[in-house]
Coordinates of C-alpha atoms in Angstrom, one line a residue:
X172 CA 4.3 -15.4 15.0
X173 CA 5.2 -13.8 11.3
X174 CA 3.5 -10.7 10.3
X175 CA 1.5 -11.5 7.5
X176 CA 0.8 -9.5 4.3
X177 CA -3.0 -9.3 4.2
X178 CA -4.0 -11.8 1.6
X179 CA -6.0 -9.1 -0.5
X180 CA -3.1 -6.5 -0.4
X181 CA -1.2 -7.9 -3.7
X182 CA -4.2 -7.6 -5.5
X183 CA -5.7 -4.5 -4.5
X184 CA -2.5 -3.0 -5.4
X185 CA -1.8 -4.3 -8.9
X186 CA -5.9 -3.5 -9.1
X187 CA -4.9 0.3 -8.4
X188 CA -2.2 0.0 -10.2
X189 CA -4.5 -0.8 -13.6
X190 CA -6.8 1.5 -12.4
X191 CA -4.3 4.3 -12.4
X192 CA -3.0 3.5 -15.8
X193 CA -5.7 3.5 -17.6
X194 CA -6.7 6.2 -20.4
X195 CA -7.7 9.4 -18.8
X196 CA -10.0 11.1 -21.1
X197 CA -12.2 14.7 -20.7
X198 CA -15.6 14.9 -20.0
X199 CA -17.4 11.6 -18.3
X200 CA -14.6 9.3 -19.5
X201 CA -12.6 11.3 -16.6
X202 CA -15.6 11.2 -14.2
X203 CA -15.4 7.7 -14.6
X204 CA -11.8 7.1 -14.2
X205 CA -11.4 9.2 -10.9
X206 CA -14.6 7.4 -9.4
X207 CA -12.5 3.5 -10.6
X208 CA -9.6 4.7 -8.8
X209 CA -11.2 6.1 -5.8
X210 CA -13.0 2.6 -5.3
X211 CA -9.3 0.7 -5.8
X212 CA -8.3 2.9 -3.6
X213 CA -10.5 1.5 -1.0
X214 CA -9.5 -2.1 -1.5
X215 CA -6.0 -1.0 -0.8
X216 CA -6.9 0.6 2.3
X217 CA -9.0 -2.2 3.4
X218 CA -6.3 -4.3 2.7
X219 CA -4.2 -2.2 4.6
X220 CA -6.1 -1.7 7.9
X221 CA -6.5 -5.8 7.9
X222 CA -2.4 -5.8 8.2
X223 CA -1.9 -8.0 11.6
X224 CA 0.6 -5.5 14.4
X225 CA 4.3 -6.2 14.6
X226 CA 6.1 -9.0 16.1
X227 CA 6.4 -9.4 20.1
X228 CA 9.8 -11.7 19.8
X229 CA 12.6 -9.5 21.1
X230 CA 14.9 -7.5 18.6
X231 CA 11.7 -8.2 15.5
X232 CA 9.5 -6.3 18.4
X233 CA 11.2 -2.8 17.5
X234 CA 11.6 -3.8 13.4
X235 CA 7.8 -5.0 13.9
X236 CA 6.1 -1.6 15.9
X237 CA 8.5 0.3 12.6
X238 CA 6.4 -1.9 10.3
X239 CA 3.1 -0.8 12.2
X240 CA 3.8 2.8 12.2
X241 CA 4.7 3.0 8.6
X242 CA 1.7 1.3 7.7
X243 CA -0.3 4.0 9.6
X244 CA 1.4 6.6 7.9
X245 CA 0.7 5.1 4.7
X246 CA -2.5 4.5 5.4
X247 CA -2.9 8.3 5.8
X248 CA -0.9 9.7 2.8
X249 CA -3.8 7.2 1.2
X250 CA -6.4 8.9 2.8
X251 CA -5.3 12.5 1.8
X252 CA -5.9 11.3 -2.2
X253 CA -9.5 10.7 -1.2
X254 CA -10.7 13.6 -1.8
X255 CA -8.0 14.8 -4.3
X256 CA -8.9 12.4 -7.1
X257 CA -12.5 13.4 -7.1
X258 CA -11.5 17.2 -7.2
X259 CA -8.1 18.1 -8.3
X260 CA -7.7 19.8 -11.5
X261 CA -4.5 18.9 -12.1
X262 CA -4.8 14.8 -12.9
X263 CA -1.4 14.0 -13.6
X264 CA 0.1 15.6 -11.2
X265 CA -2.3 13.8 -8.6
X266 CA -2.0 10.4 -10.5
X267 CA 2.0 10.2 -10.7
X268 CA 1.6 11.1 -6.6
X269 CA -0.8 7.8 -6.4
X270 CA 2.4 6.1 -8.0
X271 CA 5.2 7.3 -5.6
X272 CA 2.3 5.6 -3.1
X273 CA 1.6 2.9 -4.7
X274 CA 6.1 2.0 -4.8
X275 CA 6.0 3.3 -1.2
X276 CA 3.1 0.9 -0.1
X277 CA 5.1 -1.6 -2.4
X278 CA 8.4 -1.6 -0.2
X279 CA 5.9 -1.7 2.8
X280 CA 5.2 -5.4 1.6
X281 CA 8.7 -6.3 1.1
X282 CA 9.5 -5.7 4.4
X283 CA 6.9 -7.5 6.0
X284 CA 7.6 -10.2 3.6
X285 CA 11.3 -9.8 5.3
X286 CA 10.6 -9.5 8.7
X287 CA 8.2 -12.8 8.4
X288 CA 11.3 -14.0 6.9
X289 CA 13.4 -13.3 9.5
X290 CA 11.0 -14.5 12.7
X291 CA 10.7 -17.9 11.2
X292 CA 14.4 -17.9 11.0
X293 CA 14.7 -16.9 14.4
X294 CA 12.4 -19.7 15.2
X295 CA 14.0 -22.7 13.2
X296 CA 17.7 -21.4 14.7
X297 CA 18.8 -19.7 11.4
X298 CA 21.9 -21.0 10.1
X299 CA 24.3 -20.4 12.7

């Protein structure tokens, strides 16, 4: 069975994504953009934790568990910005972090869209 990207992922992300470009201003204008992207932040981690575990189908089983344990360990750089966004002084800093995340949780995707790829060519016989 193909490991599926969670339907809400894609939009979570380019959510967060929005979120994390938008004008960052002093005084309650910040408040309010830290508390925005703390919220998209959740919809990405929701997404996240509804990710399905990796293949059981013989050589996708190791690419599959990698796939798992990555997504664990993104899931956990994500939780360290948390508190961070609320609290950190230095905003840019903090936000161009949130980037290199969002990319990383980006490639995440791509290889779940490639190992999906690759179990339903295992199942059809591929081309050879």
């Amino acid at each position: 069975m193909p490991v599926p990207v969670p339907p809400a992922l894609p939009a979570a992300l380019q959510a967060l994504d929005a979120a994390l470009d938008a004008p960052r201003r002093p005084g309650v204008a910040l408040g309010n953009w830290r508390w925005v992207v703390r919220q998209r932040m959740g919809a990405v981690r929701d997404a996240l934790v509804g990710e399905a575990a990796g293949s059981d189908d013989g050589w996708l089983a190791a690419r599959g568990g990698s796939a798992f344990r990555e997504r664990n360990a993104l899931l956990a750089r994500l939780g360290a910005f948390g508190p961070a966004i609320l609290e950190t002084s230095d905003v840019e800093a903090t936000r161009a972090e949130l980037k290199r995340l969002l990319l990383d949780i980006q490639r995440h995707v791509q290889r779940l869209h490639d190992l999906a790829y690759d179990e339903v060519e295992l199942e059809l016989g591929g081309s050879e």
